[in-house]
PDB file of C-alpha atoms in Angstrom:
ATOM      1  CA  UNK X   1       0.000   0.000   0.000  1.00  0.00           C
ATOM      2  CA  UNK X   2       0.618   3.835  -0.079  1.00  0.00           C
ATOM      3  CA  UNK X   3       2.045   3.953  -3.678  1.00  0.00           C
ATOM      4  CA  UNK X   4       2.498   7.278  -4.963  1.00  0.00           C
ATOM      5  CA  UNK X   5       3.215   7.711  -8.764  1.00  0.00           C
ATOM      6  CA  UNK X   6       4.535  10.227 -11.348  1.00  0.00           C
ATOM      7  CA  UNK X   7       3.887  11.186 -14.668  1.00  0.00           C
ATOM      8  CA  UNK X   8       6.031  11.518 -16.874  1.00  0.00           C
ATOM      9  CA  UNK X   9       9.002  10.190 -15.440  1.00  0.00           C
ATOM     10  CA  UNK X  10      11.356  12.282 -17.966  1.00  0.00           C
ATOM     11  CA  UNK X  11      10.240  14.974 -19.909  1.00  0.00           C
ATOM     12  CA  UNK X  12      12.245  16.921 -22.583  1.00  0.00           C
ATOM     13  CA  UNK X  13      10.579  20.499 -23.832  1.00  0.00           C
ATOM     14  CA  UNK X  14      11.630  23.737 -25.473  1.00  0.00           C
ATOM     15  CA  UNK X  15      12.734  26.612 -23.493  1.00  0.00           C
ATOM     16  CA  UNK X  16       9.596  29.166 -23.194  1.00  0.00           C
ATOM     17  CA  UNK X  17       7.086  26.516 -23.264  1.00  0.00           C
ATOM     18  CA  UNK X  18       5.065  24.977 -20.465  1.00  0.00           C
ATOM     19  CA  UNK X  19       5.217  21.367 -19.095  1.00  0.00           C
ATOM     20  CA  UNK X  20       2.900  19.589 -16.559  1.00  0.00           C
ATOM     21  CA  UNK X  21       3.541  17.141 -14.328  1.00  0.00           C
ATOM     22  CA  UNK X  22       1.489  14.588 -12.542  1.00  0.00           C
ATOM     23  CA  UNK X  23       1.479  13.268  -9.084  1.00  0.00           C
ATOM     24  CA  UNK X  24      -0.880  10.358  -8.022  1.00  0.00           C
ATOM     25  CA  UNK X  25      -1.293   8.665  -4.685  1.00  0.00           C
ATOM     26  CA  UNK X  26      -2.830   5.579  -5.998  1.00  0.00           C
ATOM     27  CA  UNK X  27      -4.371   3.734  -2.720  1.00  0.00           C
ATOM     28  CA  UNK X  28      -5.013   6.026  -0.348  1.00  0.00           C
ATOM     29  CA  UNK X  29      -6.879   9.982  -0.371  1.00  0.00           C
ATOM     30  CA  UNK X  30      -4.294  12.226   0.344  1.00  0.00           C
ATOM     31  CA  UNK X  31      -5.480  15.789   1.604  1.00  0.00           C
ATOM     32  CA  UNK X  32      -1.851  16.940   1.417  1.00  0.00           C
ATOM     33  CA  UNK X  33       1.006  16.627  -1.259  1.00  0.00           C
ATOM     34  CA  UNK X  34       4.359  18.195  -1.591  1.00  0.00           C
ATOM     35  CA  UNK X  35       6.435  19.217  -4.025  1.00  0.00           C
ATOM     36  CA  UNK X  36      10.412  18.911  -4.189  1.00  0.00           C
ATOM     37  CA  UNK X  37      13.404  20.009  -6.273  1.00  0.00           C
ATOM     38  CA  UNK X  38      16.314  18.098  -6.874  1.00  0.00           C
ATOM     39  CA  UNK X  39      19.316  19.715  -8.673  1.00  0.00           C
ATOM     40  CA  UNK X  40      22.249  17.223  -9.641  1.00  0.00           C
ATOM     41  CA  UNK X  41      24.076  15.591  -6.847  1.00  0.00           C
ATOM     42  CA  UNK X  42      22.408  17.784  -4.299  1.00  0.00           C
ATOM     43  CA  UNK X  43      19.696  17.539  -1.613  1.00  0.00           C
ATOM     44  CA  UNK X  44      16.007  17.758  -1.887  1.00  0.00           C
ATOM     45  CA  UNK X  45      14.442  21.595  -1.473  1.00  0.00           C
ATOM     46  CA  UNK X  46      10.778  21.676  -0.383  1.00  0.00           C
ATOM     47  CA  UNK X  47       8.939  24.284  -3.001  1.00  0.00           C
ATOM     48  CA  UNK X  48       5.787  23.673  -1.936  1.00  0.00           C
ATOM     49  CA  UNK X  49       2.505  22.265   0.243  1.00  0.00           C
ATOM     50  CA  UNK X  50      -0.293  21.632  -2.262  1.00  0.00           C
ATOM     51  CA  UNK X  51      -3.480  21.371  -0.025  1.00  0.00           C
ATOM     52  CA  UNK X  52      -6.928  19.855  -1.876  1.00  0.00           C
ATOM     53  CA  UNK X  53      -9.114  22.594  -2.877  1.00  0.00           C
ATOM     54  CA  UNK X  54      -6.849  25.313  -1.806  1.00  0.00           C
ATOM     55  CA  UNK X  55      -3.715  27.139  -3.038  1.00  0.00           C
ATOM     56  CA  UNK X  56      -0.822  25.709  -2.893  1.00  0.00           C
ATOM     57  CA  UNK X  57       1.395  27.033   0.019  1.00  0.00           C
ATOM     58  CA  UNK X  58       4.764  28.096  -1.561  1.00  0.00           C
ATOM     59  CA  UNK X  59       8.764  28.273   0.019  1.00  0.00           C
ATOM     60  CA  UNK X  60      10.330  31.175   0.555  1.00  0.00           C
ATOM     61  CA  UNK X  61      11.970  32.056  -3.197  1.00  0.00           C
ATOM     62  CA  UNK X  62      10.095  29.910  -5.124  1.00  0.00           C
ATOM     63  CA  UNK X  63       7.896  31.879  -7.865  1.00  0.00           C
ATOM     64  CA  UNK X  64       4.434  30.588  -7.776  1.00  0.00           C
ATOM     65  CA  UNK X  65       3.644  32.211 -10.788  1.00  0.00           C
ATOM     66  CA  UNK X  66       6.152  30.235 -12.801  1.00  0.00           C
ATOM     67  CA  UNK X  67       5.338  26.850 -10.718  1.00  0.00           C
ATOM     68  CA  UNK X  68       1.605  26.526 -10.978  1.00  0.00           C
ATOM     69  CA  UNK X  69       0.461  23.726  -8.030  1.00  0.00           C
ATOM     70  CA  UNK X  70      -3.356  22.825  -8.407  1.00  0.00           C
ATOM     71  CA  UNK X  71      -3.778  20.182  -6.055  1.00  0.00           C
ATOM     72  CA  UNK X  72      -8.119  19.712  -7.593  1.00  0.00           C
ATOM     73  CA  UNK X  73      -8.691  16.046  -5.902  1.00  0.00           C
ATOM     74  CA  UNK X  74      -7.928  14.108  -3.051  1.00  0.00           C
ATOM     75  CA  UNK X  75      -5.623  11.684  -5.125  1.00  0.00           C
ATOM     76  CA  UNK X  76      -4.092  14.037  -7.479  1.00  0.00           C
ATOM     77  CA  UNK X  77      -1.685  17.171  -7.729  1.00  0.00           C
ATOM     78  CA  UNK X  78      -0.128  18.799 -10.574  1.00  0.00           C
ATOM     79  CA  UNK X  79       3.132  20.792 -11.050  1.00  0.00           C
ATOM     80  CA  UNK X  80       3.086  23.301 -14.411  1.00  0.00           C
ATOM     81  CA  UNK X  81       6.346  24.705 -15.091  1.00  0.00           C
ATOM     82  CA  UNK X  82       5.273  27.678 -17.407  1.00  0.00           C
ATOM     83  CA  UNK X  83       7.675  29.474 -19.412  1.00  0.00           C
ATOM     84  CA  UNK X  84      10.328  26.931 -18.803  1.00  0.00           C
ATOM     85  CA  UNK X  85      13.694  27.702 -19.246  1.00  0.00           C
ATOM     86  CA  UNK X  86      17.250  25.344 -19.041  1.00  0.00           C
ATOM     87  CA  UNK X  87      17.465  26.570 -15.400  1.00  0.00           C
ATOM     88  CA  UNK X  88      14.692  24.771 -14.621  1.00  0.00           C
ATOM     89  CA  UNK X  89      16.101  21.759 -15.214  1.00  0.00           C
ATOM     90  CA  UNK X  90      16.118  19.449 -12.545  1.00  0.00           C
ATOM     91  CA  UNK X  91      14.730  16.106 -10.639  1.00  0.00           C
ATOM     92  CA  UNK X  92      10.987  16.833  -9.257  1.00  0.00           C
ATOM     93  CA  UNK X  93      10.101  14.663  -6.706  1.00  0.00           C
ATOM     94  CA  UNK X  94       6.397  14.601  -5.195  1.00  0.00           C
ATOM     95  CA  UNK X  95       5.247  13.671  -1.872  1.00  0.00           C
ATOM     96  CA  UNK X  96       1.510  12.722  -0.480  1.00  0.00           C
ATOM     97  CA  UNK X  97       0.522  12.721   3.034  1.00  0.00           C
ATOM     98  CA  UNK X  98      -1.231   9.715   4.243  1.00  0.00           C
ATOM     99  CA  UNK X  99      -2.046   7.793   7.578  1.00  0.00           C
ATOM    100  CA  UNK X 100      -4.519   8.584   9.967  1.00  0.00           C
ATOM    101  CA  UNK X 101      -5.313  11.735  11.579  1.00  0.00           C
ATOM    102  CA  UNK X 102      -3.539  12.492  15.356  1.00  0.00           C
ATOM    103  CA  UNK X 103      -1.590   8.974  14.898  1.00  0.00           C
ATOM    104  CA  UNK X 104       1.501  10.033  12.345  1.00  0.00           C
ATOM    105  CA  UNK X 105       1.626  11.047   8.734  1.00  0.00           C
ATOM    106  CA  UNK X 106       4.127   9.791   6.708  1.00  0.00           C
ATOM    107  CA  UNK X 107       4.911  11.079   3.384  1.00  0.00           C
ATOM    108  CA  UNK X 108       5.051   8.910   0.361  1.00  0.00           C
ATOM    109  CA  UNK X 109       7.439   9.806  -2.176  1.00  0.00           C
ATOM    110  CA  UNK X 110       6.825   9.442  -5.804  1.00  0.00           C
ATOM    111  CA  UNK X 111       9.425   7.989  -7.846  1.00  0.00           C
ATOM    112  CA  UNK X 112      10.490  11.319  -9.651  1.00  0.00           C
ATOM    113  CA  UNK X 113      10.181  13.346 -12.586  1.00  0.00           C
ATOM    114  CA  UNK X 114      13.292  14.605 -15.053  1.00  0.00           C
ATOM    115  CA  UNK X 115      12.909  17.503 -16.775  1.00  0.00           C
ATOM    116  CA  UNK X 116      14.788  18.750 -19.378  1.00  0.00           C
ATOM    117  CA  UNK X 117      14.694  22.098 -20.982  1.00  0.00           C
ATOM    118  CA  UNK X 118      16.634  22.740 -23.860  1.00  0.00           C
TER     119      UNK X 118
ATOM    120  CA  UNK A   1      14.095  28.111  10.657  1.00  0.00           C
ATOM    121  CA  UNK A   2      14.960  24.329  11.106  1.00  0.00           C
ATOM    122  CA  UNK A   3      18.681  23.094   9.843  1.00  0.00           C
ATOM    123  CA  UNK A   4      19.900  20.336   9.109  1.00  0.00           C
ATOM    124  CA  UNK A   5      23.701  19.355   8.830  1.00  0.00           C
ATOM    125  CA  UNK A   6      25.035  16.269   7.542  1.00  0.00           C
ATOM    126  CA  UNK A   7      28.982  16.804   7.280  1.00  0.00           C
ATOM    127  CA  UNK A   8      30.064  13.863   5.582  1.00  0.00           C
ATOM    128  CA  UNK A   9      29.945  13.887   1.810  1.00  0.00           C
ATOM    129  CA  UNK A  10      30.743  10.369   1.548  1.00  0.00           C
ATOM    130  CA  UNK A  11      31.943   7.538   3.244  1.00  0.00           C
ATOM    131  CA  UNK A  12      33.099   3.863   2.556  1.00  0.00           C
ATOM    132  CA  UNK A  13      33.033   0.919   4.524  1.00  0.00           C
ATOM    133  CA  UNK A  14      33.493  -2.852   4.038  1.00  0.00           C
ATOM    134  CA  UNK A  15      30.852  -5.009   3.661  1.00  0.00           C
ATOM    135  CA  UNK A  16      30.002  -6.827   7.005  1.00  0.00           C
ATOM    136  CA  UNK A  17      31.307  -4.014   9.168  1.00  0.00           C
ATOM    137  CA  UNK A  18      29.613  -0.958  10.920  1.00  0.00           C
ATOM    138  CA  UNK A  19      28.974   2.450   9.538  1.00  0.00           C
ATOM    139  CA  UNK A  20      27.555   5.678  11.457  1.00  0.00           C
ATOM    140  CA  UNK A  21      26.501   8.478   9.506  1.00  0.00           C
ATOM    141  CA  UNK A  22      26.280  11.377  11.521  1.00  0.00           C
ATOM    142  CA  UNK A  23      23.798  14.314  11.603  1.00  0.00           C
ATOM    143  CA  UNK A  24      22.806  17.421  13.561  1.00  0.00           C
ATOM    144  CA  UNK A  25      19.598  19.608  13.463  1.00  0.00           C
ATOM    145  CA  UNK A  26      18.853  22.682  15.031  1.00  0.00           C
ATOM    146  CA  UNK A  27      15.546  23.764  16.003  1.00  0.00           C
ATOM    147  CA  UNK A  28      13.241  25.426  18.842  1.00  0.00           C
ATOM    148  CA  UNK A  29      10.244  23.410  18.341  1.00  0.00           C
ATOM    149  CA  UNK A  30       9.858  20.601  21.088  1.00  0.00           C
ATOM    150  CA  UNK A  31       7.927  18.854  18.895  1.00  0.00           C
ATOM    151  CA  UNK A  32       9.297  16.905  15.520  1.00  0.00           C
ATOM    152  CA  UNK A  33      10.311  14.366  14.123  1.00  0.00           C
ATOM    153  CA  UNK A  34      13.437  12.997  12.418  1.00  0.00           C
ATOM    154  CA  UNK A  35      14.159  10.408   9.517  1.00  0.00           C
ATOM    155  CA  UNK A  36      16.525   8.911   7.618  1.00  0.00           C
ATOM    156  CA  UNK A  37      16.063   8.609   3.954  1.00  0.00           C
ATOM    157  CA  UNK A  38      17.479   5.820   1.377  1.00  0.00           C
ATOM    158  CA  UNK A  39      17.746   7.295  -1.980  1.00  0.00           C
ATOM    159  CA  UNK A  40      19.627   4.558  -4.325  1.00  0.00           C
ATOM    160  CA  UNK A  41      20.538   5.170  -7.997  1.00  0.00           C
ATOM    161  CA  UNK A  42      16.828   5.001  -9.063  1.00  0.00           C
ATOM    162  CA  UNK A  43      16.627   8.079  -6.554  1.00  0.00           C
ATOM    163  CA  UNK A  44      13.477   6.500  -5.218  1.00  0.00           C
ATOM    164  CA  UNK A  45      12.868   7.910  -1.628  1.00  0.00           C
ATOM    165  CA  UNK A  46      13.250   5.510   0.602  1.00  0.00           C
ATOM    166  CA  UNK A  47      12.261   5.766   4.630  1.00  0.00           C
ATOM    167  CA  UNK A  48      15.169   3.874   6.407  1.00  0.00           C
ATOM    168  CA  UNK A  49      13.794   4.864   9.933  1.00  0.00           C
ATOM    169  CA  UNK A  50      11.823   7.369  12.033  1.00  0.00           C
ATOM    170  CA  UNK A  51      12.134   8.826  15.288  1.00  0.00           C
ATOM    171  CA  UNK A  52       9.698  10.527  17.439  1.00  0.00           C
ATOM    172  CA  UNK A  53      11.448  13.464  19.471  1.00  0.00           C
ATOM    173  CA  UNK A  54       9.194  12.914  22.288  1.00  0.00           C
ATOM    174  CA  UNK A  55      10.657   9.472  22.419  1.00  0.00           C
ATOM    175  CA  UNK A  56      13.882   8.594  24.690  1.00  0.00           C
ATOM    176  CA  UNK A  57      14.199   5.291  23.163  1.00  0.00           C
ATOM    177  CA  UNK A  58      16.456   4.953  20.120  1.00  0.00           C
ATOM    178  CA  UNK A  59      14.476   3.710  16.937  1.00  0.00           C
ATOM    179  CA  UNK A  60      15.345   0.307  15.329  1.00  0.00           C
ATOM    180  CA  UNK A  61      14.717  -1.382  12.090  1.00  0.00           C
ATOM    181  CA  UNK A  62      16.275  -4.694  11.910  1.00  0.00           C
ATOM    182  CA  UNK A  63      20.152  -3.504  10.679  1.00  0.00           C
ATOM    183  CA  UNK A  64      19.656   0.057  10.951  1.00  0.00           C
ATOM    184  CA  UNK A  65      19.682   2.052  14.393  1.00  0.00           C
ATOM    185  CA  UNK A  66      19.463   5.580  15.409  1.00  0.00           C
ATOM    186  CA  UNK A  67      21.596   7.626  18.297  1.00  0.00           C
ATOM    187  CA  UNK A  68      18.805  10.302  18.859  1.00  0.00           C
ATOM    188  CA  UNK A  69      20.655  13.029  21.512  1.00  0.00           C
ATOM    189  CA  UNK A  70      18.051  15.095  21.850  1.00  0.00           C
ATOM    190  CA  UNK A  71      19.836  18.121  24.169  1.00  0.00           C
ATOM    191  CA  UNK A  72      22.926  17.809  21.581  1.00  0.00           C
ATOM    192  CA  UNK A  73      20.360  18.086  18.751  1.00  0.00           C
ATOM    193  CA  UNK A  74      21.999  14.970  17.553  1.00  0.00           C
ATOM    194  CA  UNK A  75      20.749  12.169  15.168  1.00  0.00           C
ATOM    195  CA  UNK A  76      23.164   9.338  14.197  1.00  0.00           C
ATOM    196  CA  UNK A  77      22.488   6.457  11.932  1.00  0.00           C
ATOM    197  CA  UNK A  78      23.822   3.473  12.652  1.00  0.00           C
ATOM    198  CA  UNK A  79      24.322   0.623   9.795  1.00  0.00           C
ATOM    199  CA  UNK A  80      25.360  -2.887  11.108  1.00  0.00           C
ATOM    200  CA  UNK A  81      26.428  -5.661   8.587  1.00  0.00           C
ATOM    201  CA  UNK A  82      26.655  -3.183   5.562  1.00  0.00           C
ATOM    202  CA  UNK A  83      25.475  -5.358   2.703  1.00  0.00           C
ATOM    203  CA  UNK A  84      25.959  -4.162  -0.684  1.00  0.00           C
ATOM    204  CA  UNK A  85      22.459  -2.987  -1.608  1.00  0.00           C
ATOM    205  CA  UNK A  86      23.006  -0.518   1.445  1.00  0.00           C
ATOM    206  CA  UNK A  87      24.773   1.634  -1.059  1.00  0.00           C
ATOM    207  CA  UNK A  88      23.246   4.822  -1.552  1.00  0.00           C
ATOM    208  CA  UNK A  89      22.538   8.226  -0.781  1.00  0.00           C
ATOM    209  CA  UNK A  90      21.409   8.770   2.859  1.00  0.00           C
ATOM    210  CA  UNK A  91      19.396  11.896   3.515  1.00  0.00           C
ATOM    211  CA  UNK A  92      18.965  12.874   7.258  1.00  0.00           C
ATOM    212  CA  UNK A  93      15.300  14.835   7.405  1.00  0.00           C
ATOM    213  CA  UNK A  94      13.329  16.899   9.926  1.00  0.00           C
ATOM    214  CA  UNK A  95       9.579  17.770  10.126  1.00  0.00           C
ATOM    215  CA  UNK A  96       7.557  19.532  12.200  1.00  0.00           C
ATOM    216  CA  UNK A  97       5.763  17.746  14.647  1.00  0.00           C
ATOM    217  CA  UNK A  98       1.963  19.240  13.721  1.00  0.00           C
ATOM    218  CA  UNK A  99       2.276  16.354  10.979  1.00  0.00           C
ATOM    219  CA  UNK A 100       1.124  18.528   7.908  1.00  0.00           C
ATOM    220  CA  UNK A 101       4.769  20.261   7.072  1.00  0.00           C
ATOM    221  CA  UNK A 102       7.259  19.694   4.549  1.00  0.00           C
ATOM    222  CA  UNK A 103      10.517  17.703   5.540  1.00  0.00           C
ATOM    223  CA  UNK A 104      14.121  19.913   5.699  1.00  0.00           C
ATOM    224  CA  UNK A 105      16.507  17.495   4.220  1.00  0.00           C
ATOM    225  CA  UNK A 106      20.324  17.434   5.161  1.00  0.00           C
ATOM    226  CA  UNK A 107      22.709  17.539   2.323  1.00  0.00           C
ATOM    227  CA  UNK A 108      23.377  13.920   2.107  1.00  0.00           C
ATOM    228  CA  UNK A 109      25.771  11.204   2.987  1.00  0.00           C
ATOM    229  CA  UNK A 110      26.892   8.714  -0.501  1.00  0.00           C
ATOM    230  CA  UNK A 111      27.639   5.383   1.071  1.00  0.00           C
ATOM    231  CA  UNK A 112      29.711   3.151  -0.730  1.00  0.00           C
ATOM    232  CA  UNK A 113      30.334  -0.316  -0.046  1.00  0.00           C
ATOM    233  CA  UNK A 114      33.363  -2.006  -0.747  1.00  0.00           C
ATOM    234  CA  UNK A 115      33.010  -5.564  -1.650  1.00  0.00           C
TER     235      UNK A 115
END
């Protein structure tokens, strides 16, 4: 139990255009995802909380405007990367909250997305 | 804001033997939690082990134990009979103990094992 997929797991697009990304707990609701950045050979930043029907919560120095979160179901949360340029090239990693309420949550990590802007 | 230091970049140990990779946090909450994270080649996150900071007893999962210090803000990971699928990167992790945060993730420790 508590799988937690990503689509697509690699993604190559043109600089200036926009690029969505999927992230799916499959077994369980998940009221709560998160949203991570990995550059190459470094740790994993925290750029967001997407909460279900509200907006996304966003880290200090992230622009939300260029990282669209719309977190519309209980299973699902998306990441658009608008405008994209090669900077934004990196490892995406997704994360949904599950267990029960006032025991522990533990995230679930999805298995990554690689996107590559050229 | 919540830290969290790993200083070793890498380290290498033999296969049967002992490793501890070391990490300290530093926070003012009284209430968290810490974990340590597998993340292999596939860079699959992978919880090794959790610890409540509420908790005085170290956490255990079968080869893999924790030195939780809470007053030194300490959290050591302890691997016993490294095997060679232990290799990896090792992310030490804190969260906020409300349950609904994001995770602050050391800089990593890249195990290897040498055969």
């Amino acid at each position: 139990g508590a799988v937690v997929s990503q689509h697509p797991s690699r993604v190559i697009c043109k600089s200036g255009t926009s690029v969505k990304i999927e992230c799916r707990s499959l077994d369980f609701q998940a009221t709560t995802m998160f949203w991570y950045r990995q550059f190459p050979k470094q740790s994993l930043m925290l750029m967001a909380t997407s909460n279900e029907g509200s907006k996304a919560t966003y880290e200090q120095g992230v622009e939300k405007d260029k990282f669209l979160i719309n977190h519309a179901s209980l299973t699902l949360s998306t990441l658009t990367v608008t405008s994209a340029h090669p900077e934004d090239s990196s490892f995406y990693i997704c994360s949904a909250l599950g267990g029960l309420a006032g025991v522990s949550y533990e995230q679930y990590f999805g298995p990554g997305t690689r996107l590559t802007v050229t | 804001a919540q830290t969290v230091t790993q200083s070793q970049p890498e380290m290498s140990v033999q296969e049967a033997e002992t490793v501890t990779l070391s990490c300290t946090y530093d926070t003012s909450e009284s209430d968290y939690y810490l974990f340590w994270y597998k993340q292999p080649p596939s860079r699959q996150m992978i919880l090794v082990i959790r610890q409540e900071a509420y908790k005085q007893q170290n956490a255990t999962e079968n080869r893999f134990s924790v030195n939780f210090q809470k007053a030194a803000k300490s959290f050591s990971l302890k691997i016993s009979d490294s095997q060679l699928g232990d290799a990896a990167m090792y992310f030490c992790a804190y969260r906020s103990g409300g349950g609904a945060d994001g995770l602050t993730f050391g800089k990593g420790t890249h195990l290897i094992i040498q055969p």
